[in-house]
Short mmCIF file of C-alpha atoms and ligand atoms in Angstrom, two decimals:
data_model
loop_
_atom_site.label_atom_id
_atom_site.label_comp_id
_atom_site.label_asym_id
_atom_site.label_seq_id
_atom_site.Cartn_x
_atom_site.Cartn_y
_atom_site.Cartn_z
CA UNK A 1 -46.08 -26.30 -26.75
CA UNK A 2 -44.22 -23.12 -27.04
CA UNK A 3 -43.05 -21.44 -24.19
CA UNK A 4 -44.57 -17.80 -23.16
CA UNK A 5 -42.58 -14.88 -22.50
CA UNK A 6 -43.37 -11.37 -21.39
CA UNK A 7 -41.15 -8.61 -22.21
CA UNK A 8 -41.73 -5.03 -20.70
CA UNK A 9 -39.88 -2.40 -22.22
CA UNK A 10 -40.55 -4.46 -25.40
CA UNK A 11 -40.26 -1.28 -27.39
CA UNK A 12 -36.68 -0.35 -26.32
CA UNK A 13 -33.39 -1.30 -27.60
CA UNK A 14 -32.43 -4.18 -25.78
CA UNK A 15 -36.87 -5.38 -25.82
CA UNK A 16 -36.59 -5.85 -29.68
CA UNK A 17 -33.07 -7.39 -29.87
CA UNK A 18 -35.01 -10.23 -27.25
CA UNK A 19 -38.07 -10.04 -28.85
CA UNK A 20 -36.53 -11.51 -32.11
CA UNK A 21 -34.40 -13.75 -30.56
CA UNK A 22 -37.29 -15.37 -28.75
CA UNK A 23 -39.68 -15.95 -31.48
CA UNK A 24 -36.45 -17.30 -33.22
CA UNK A 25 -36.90 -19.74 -31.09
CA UNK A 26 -40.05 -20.60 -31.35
CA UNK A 27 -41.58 -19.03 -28.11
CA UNK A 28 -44.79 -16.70 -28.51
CA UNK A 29 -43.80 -12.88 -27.19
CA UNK A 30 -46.10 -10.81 -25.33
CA UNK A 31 -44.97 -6.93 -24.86
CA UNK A 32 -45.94 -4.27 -23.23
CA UNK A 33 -46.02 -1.03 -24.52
CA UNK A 34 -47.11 2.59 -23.34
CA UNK A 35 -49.82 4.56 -25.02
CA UNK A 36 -47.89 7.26 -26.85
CA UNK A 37 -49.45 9.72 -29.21
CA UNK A 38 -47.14 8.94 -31.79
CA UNK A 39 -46.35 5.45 -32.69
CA UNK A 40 -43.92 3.80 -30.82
CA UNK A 41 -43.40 0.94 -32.25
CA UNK A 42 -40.34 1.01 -34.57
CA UNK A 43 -38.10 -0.71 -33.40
CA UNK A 44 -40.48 -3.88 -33.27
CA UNK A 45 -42.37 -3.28 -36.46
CA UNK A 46 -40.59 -5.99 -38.42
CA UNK A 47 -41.88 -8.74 -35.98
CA UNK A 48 -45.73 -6.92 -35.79
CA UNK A 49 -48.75 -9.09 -36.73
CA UNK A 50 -52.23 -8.09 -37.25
CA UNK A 51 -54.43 -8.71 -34.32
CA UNK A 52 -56.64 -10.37 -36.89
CA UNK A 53 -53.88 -13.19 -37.57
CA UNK A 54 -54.46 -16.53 -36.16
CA UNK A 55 -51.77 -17.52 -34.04
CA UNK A 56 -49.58 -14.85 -33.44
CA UNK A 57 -46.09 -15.06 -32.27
CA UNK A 58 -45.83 -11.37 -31.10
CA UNK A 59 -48.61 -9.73 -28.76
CA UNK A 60 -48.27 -6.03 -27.64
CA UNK A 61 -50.38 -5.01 -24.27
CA UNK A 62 -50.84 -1.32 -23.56
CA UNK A 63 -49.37 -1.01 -19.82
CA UNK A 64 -47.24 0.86 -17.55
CA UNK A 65 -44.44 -0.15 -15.10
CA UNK A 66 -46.71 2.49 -12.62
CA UNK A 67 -49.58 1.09 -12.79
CA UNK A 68 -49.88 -2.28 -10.14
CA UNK A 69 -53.65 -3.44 -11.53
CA UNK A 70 -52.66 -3.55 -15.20
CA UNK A 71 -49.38 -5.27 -14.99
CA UNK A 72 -51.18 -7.31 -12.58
CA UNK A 73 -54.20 -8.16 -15.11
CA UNK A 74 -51.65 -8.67 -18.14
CA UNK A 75 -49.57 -11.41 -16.30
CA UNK A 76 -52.73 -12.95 -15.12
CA UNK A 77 -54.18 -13.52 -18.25
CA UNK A 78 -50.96 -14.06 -20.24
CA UNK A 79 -49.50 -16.70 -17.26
CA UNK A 80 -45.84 -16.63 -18.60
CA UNK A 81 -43.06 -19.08 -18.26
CA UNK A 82 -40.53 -16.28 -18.70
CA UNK A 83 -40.79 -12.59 -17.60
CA UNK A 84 -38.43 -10.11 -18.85
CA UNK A 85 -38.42 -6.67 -17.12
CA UNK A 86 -36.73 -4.25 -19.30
CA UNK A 87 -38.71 -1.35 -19.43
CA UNK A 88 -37.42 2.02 -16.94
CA UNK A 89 -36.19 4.70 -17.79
CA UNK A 90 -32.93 3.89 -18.47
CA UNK A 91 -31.24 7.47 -19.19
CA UNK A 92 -29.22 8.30 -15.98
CA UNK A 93 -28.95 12.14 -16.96
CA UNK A 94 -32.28 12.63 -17.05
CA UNK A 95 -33.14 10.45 -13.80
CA UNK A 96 -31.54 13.46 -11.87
CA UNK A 97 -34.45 15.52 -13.54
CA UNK A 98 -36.86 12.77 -12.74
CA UNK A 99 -36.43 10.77 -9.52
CA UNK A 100 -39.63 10.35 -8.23
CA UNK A 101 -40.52 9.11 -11.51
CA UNK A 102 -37.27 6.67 -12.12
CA UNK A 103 -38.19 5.71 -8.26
CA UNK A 104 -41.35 4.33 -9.16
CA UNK A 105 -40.90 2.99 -12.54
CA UNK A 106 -37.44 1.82 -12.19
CA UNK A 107 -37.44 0.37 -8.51
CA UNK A 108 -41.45 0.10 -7.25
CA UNK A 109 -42.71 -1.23 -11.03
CA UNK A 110 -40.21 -3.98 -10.07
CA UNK A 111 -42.09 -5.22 -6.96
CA UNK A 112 -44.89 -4.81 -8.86
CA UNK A 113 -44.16 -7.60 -11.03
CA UNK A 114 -42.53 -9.93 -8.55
CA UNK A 115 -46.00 -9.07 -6.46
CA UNK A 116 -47.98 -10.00 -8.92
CA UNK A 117 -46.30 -13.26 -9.76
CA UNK A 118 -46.70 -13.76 -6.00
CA UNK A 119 -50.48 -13.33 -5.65
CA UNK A 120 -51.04 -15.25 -9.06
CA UNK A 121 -49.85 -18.25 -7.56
CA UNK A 122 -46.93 -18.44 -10.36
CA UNK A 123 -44.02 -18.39 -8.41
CA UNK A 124 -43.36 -21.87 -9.32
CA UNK A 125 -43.88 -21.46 -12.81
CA UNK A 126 -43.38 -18.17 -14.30
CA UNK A 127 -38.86 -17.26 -14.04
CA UNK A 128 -38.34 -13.70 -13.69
CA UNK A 129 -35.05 -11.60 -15.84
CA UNK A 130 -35.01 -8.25 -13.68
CA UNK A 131 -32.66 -5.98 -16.22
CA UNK A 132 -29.69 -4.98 -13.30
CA UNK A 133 -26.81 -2.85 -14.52
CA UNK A 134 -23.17 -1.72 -13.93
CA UNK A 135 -24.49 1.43 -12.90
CA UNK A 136 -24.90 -0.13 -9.51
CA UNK A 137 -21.04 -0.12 -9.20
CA UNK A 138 -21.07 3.70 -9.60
CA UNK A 139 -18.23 4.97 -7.50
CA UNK A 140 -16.37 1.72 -7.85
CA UNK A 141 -15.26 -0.30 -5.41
CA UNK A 142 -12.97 -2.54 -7.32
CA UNK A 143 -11.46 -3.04 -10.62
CA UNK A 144 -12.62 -5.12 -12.29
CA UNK A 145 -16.23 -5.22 -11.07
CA UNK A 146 -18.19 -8.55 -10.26
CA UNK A 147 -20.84 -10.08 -8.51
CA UNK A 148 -19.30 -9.74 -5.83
CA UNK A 149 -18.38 -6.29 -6.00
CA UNK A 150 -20.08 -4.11 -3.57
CA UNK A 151 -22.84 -1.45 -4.76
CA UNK A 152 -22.28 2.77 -4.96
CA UNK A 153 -24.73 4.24 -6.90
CA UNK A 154 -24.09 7.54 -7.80
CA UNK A 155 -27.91 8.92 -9.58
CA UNK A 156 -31.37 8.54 -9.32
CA UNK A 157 -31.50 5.96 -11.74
CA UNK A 158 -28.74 3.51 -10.13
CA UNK A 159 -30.43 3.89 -6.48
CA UNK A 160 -33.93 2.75 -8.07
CA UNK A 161 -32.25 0.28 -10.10
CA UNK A 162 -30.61 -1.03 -6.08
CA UNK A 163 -33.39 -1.55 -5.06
CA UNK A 164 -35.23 -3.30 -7.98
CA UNK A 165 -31.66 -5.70 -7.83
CA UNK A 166 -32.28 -6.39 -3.94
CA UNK A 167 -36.10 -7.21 -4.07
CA UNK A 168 -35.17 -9.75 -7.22
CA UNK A 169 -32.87 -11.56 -4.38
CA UNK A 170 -35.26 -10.87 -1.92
CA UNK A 171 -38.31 -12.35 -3.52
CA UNK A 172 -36.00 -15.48 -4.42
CA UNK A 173 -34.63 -16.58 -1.29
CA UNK A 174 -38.22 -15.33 0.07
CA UNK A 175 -40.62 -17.39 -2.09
CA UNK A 176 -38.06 -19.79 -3.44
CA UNK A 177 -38.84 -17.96 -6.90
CA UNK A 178 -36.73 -18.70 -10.16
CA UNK A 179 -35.65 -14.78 -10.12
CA UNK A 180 -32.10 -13.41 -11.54
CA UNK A 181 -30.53 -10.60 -12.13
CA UNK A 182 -28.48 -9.31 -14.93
CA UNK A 183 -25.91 -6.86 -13.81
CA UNK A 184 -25.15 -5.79 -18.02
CA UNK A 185 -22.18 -3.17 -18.25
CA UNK A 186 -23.19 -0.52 -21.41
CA UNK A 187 -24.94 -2.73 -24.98
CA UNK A 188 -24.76 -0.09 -27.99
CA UNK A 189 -26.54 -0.74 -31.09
CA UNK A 190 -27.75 1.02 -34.06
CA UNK A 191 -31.06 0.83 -32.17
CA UNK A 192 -29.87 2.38 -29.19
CA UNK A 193 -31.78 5.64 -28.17
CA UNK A 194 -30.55 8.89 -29.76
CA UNK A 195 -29.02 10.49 -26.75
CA UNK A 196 -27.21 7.91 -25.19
CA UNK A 197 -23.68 8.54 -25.99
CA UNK A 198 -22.35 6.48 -28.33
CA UNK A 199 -25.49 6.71 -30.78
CA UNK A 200 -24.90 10.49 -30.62
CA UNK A 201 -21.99 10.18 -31.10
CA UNK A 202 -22.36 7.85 -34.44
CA UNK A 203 -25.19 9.67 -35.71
CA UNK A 204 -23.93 13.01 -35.17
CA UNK A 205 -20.93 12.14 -37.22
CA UNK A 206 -22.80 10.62 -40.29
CA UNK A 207 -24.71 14.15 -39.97
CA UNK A 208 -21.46 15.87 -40.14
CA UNK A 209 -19.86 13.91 -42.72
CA UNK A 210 -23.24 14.53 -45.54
CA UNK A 211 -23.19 18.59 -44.30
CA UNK A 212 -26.48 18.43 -42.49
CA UNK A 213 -24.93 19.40 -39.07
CA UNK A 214 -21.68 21.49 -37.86
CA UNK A 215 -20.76 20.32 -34.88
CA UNK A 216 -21.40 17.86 -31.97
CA UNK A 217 -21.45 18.78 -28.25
CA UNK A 218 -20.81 16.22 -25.51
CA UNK A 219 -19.92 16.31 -21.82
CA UNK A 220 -17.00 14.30 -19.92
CA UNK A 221 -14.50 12.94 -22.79
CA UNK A 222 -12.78 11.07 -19.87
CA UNK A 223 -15.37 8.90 -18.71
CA UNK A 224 -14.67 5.44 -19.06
CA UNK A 225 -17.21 2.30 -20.09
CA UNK A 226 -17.38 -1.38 -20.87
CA UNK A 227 -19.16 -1.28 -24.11
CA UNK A 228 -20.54 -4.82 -25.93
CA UNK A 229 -22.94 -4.84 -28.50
CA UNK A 230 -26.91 -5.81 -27.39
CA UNK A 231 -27.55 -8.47 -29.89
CA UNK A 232 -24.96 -10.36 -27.60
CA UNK A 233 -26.25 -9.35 -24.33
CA UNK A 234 -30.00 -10.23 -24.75
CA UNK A 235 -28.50 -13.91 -25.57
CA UNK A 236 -27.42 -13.80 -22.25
CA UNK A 237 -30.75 -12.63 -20.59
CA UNK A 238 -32.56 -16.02 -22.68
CA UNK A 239 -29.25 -18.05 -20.89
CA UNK A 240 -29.84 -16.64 -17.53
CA UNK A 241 -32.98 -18.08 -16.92
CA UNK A 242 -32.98 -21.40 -18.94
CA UNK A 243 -30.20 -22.45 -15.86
CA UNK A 244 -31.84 -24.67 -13.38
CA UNK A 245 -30.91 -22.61 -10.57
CA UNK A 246 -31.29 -18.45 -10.44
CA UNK A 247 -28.25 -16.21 -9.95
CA UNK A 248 -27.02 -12.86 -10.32
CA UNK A 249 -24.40 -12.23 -13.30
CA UNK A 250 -22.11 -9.95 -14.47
CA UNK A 251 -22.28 -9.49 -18.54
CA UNK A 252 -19.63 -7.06 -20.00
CA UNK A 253 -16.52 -7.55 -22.20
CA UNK A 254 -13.71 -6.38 -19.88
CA UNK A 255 -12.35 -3.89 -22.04
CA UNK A 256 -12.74 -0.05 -21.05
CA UNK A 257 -12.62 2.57 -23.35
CA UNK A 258 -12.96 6.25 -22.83
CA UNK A 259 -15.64 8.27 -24.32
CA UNK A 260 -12.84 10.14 -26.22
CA UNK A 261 -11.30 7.48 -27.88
CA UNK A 262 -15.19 6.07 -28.62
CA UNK A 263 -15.41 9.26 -30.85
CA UNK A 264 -11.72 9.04 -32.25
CA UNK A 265 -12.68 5.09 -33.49
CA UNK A 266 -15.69 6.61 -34.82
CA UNK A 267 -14.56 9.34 -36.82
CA UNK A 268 -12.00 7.10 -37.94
CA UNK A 269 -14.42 4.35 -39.43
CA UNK A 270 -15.24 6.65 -41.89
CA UNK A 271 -11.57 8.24 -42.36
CA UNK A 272 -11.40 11.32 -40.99
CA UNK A 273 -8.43 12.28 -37.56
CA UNK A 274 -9.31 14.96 -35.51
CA UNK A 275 -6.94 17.56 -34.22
CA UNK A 276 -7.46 17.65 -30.10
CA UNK A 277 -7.28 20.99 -28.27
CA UNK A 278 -7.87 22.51 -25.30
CA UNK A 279 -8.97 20.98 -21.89
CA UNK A 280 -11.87 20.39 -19.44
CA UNK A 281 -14.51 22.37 -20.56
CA UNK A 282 -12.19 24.33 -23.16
CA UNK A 283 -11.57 20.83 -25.12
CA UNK A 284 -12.19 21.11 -28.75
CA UNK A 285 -11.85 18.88 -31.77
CA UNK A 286 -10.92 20.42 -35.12
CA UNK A 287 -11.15 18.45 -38.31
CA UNK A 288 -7.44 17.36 -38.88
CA UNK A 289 -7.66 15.31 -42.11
CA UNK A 290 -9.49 13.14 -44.48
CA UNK A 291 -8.66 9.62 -45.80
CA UNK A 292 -10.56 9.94 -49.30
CA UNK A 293 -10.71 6.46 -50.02
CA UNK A 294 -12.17 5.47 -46.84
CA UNK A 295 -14.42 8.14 -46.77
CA UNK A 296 -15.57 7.76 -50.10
CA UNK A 297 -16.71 4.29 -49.41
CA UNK A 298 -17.96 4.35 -46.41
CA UNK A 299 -20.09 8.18 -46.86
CA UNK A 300 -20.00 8.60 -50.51
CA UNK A 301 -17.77 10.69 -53.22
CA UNK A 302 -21.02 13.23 -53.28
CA UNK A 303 -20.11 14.58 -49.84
CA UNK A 304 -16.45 14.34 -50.01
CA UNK A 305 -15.62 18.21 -51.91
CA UNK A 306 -17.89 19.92 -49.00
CA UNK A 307 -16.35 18.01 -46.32
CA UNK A 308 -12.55 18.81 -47.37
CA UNK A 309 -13.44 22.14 -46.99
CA UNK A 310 -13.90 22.36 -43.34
CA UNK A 311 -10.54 20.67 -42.31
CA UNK A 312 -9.25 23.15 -39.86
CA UNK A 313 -12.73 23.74 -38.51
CA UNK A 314 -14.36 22.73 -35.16
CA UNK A 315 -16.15 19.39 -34.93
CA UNK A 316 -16.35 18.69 -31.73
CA UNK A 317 -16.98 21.22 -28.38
CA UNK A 318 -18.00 20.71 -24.83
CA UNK A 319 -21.16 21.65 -23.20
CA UNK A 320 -21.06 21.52 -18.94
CA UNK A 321 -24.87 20.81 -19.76
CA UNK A 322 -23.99 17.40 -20.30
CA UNK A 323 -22.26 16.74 -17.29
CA UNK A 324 -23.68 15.13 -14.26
CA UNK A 325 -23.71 16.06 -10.62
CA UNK A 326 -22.14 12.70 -9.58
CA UNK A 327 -20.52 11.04 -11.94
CA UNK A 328 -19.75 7.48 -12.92
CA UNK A 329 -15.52 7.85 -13.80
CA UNK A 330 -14.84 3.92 -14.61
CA UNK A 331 -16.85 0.73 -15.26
CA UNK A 332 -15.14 -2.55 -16.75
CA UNK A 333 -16.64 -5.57 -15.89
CA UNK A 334 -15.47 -9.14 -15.24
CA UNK A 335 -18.01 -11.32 -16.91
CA UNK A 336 -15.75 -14.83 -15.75
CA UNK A 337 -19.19 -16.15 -13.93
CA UNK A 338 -21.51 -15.84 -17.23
CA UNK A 339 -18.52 -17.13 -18.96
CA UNK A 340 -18.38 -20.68 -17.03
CA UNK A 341 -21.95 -21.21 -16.38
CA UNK A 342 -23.66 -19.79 -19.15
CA UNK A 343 -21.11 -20.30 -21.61
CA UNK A 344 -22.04 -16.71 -22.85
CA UNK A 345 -18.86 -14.38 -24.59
CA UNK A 346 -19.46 -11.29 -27.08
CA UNK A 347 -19.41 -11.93 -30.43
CA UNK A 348 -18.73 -8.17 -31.27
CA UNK A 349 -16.00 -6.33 -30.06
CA UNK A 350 -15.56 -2.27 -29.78
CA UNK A 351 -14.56 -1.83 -33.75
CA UNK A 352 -17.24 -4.24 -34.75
CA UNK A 353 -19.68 -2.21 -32.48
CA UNK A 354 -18.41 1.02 -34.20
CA UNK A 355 -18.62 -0.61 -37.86
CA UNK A 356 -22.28 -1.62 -36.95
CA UNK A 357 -23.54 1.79 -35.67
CA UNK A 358 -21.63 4.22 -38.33
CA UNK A 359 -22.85 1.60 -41.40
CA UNK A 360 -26.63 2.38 -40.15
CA UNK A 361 -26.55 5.87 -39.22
CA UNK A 362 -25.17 6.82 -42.50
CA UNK A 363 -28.05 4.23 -44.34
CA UNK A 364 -30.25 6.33 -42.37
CA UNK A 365 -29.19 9.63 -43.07
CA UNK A 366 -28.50 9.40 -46.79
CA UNK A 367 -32.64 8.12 -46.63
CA UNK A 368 -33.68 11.14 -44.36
CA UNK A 369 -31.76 13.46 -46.48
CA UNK A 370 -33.60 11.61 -49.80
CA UNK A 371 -30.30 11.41 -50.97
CA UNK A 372 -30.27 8.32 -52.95
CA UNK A 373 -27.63 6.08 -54.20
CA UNK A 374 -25.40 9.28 -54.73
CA UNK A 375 -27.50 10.51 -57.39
CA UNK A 376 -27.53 14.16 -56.19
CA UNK A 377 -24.89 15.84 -54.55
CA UNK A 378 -25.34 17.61 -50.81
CA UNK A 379 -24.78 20.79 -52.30
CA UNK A 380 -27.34 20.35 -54.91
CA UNK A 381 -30.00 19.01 -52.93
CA UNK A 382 -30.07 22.15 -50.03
CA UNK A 383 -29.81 24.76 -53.00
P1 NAP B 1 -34.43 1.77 -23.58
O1 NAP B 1 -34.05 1.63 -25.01
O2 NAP B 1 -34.48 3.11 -22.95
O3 NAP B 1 -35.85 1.06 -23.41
C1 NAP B 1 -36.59 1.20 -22.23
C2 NAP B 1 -37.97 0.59 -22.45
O4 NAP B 1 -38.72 0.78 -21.26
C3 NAP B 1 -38.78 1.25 -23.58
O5 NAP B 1 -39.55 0.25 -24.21
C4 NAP B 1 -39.66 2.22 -22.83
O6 NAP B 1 -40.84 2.53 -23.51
C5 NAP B 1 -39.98 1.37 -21.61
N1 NAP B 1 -40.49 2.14 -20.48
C6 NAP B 1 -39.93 3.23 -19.90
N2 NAP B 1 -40.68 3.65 -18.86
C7 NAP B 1 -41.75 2.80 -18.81
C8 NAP B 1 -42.89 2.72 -17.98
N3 NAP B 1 -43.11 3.58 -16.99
N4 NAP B 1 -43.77 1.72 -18.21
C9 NAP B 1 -43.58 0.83 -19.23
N5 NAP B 1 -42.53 0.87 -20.06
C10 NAP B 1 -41.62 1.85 -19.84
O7 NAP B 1 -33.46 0.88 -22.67
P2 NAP B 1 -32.53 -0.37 -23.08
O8 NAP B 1 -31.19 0.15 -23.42
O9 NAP B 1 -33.26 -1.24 -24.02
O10 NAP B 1 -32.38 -1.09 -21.67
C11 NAP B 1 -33.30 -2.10 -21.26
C12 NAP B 1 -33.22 -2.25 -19.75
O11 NAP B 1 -31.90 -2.62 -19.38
C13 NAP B 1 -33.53 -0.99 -18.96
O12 NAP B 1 -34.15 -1.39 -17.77
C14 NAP B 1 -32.15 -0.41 -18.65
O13 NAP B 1 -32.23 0.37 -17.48
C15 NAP B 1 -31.35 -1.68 -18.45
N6 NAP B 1 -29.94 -1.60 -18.77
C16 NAP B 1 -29.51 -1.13 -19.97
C17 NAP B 1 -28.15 -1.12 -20.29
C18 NAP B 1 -27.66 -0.61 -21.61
O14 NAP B 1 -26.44 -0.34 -21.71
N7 NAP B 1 -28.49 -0.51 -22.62
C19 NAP B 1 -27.24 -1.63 -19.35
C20 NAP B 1 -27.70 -2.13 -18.15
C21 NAP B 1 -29.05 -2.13 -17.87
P3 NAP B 1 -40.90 3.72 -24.62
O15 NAP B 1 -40.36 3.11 -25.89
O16 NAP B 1 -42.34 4.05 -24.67
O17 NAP B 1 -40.03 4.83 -24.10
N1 GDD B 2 -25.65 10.74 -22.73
C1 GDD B 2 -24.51 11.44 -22.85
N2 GDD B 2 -24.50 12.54 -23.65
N3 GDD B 2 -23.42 11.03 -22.16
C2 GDD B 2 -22.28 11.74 -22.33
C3 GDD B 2 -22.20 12.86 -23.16
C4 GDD B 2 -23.37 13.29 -23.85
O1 GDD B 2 -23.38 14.26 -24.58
N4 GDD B 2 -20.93 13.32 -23.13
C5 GDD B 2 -20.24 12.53 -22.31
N5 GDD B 2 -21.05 11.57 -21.81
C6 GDD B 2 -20.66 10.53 -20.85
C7 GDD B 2 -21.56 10.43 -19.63
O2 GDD B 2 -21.23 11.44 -18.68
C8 GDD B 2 -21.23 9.02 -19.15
O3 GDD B 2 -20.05 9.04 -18.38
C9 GDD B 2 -20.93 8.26 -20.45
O4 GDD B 2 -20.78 9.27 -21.47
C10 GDD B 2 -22.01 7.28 -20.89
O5 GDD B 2 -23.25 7.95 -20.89
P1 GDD B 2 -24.56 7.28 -21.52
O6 GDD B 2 -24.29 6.83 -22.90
O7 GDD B 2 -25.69 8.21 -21.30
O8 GDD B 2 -24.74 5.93 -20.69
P2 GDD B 2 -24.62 5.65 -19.11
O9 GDD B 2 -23.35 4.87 -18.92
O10 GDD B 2 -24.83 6.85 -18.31
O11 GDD B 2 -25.89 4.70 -18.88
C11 GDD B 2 -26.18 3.63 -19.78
O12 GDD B 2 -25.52 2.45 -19.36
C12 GDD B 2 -25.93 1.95 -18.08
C13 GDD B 2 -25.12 0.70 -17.81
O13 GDD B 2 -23.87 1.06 -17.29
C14 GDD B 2 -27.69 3.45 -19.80
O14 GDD B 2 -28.02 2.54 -20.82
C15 GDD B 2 -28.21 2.92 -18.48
O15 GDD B 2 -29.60 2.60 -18.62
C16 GDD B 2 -27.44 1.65 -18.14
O16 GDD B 2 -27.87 1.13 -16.90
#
């Protein structure tokens, strides 16, 4: 028989990494996803079977983490082995905007689920993945952060996410449920949403690079993360709960890079140095110089004549828009615990990461820019 998992947040980034990893191996996927008027589906629309297929290995539910009676119903008539709780939203800029709402999707739609569980009667079957993160360390308490570490959450988003980590423990040592938490530092990945740094970062630049955009603004250059890649930290989710016992874990790669040097790599993967100047809010990036070759290969020899133009010129600037009103300075995790018990380390590290994002960006700006195989140059495309 093949297991049963449901994933909320099935339609994010780290819900279709898991997704495809579970039905992998072998177990039948049930998702929930949030009526949208547009379809919001594309990350998952590889693994997408017709309702009409007979035994389907990928299910999608229309739900909400809000709404207690249909996540209620869906787990009811689903009766997993595994739940994974992804969904929230998971942008800590805008939960400043957004509290009330990050409050209730983020830390109530967790009790929700654990509740439901509950008054199903599945406690002893059904193990429960509640998607914790390094945000909880916020103003950090120790270098290198671990399990052990103690909490300071510094938005909106990190104090719902407290207490959605603390109910997971609670409802554990309260109904001896199989319930975990994993505490995962920052997982990039060419499908990681648009305006989450480093994706804005990558895509920005293959923009740049084919003359479809001038310039990129960001915020705080100096801020520091722990960045893996997310088709290595949703094998750790599956390992969490296949242990006999549940347990809180730390999964990061304990390397810390800032923001600044994130964009350096980046530009750099496709062989262009910038020229830093200026600081605080005054920073600026000019374009310094070119590596041909490199660029050639890795953008194309159609955009290379436009591009060596604007050396000298302004790539990068800072907008205080993107700044937050508490800030998270430093995470860099120690991941020792997943390490020993789950046997889990990162396949990818930072210039893999980078390789992987800049590789699809540019794919999919050379298609949105019907720019195909080279066969027409930028110029000659937007005359
Ligand atoms: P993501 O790409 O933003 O995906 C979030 C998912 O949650 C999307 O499927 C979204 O649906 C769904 N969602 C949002 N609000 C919802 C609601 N009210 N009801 C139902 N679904 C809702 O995030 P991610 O990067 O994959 O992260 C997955 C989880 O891990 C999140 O809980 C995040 O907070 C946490 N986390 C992420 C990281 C990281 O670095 N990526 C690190 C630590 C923890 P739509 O597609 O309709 O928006
Ligand atoms: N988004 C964004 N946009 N961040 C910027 C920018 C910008 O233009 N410029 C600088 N930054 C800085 C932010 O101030 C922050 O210090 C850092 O880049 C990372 O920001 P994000 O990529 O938005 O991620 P995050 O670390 O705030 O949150 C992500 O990781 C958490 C785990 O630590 C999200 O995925 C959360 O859901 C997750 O819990």
């Amino acid at each position: 028989m093949s297991k049963v998992a449901l994933i909320t947040g099935i339609t994010g980034q780290d819900g279709a990494y898991l997704a495809e990893y579970l039905i992998k191996k072998g177990y039948i996927v049930h998702g929930i996803k949030r009526r949208s008027s547009l379809f919001n589906t594309e990350r998952i629309d590889h693994l997408y079977q017709d309702p009409h297929i007979e035994n389907r290995n990928l299910i999608l539910h229309y739900g909400d983490m809000t709404d207690s009676l249909n996540l209620t119903r869906i787990i009811g008539e689903i009766q997993p082995d595994e739940v994974y709780n992804l969904a929230a939203m998971s942008h800590v800029k805008v939960s400043f905007d957004s509290p009330e709402y990050t409050a209730n999707a983020d830390g109530i739609g967790v009790l929700r689920l654990l509740e439901a569980i509950r008054l199903l009667n599945l406690t002893k079957k059904t193990r429960f993945y509640q998607a914790s993160t390094s945000e909880l360390y916020g103003l950090v308490q120790e270098i290198p952060q671990k399990e052990t570490t103690p909490f300071y959450p510094r938005s909106p988003y990190a104090v719902a996410k407290l207490y959605g980590y603390w109910i997971t423990v609670n409802y554990r040592e309260a109904y001896d449920m199989h319930a975990s938490n994993g505490i995962l530092f920052n997982h990039e990945s060419p499908l990681r949403g648009e305006t989450f740094v480093t994706r804005k970062i990558t895509r920005a630049i293959a923009r740049i690079a084919m003359g479809m955009q001038q310039k990129i603004f960001l915020g705080n250059l100096s801020a520091k993360r722990d960045w893996g890649h997310a088709k290595d930290y949703v094998r750790a989710m599956h390992a969490i709960l296949q242990q006999d016992e549940p347990s809180d874990y730390v999964i990061a790669t304990g390397i810390t890079t800032t923001i600044r040097d994130f964009l350096i790599m980046s530009f750099a993967e496709i062989g262009v140095t910038l020229d830093f100047q200026g600081e605080g809010v005054n920073e600026t990036a000019l374009l310094n110089n070119i590596d041909e070759k490199v660029f050639n290969k890795k953008v194309g020899e159609a955009f290379l004549a436009n591009f060596k133009q604007r050396i000298g010129e302004q790539l990068v600037g800072i907008d205080p828009v993107y700044f937050r009103p508490t800030e998270v300075e430093l995470l860099i995790g120690d991941a020792t615990k997943a390490q020993t018990r789950l046997n889990w380390k990162p396949e990818y590290d930072l210039p893999a990461l980078i390789e992987d994002m800049m590789q699809y960006d540019i794919k999919l700006m050379k298609r949105e820019s019907y720019l195909k195989d080279g066969g027409y140059s930028v110029l000659n495309y937007f005359e």
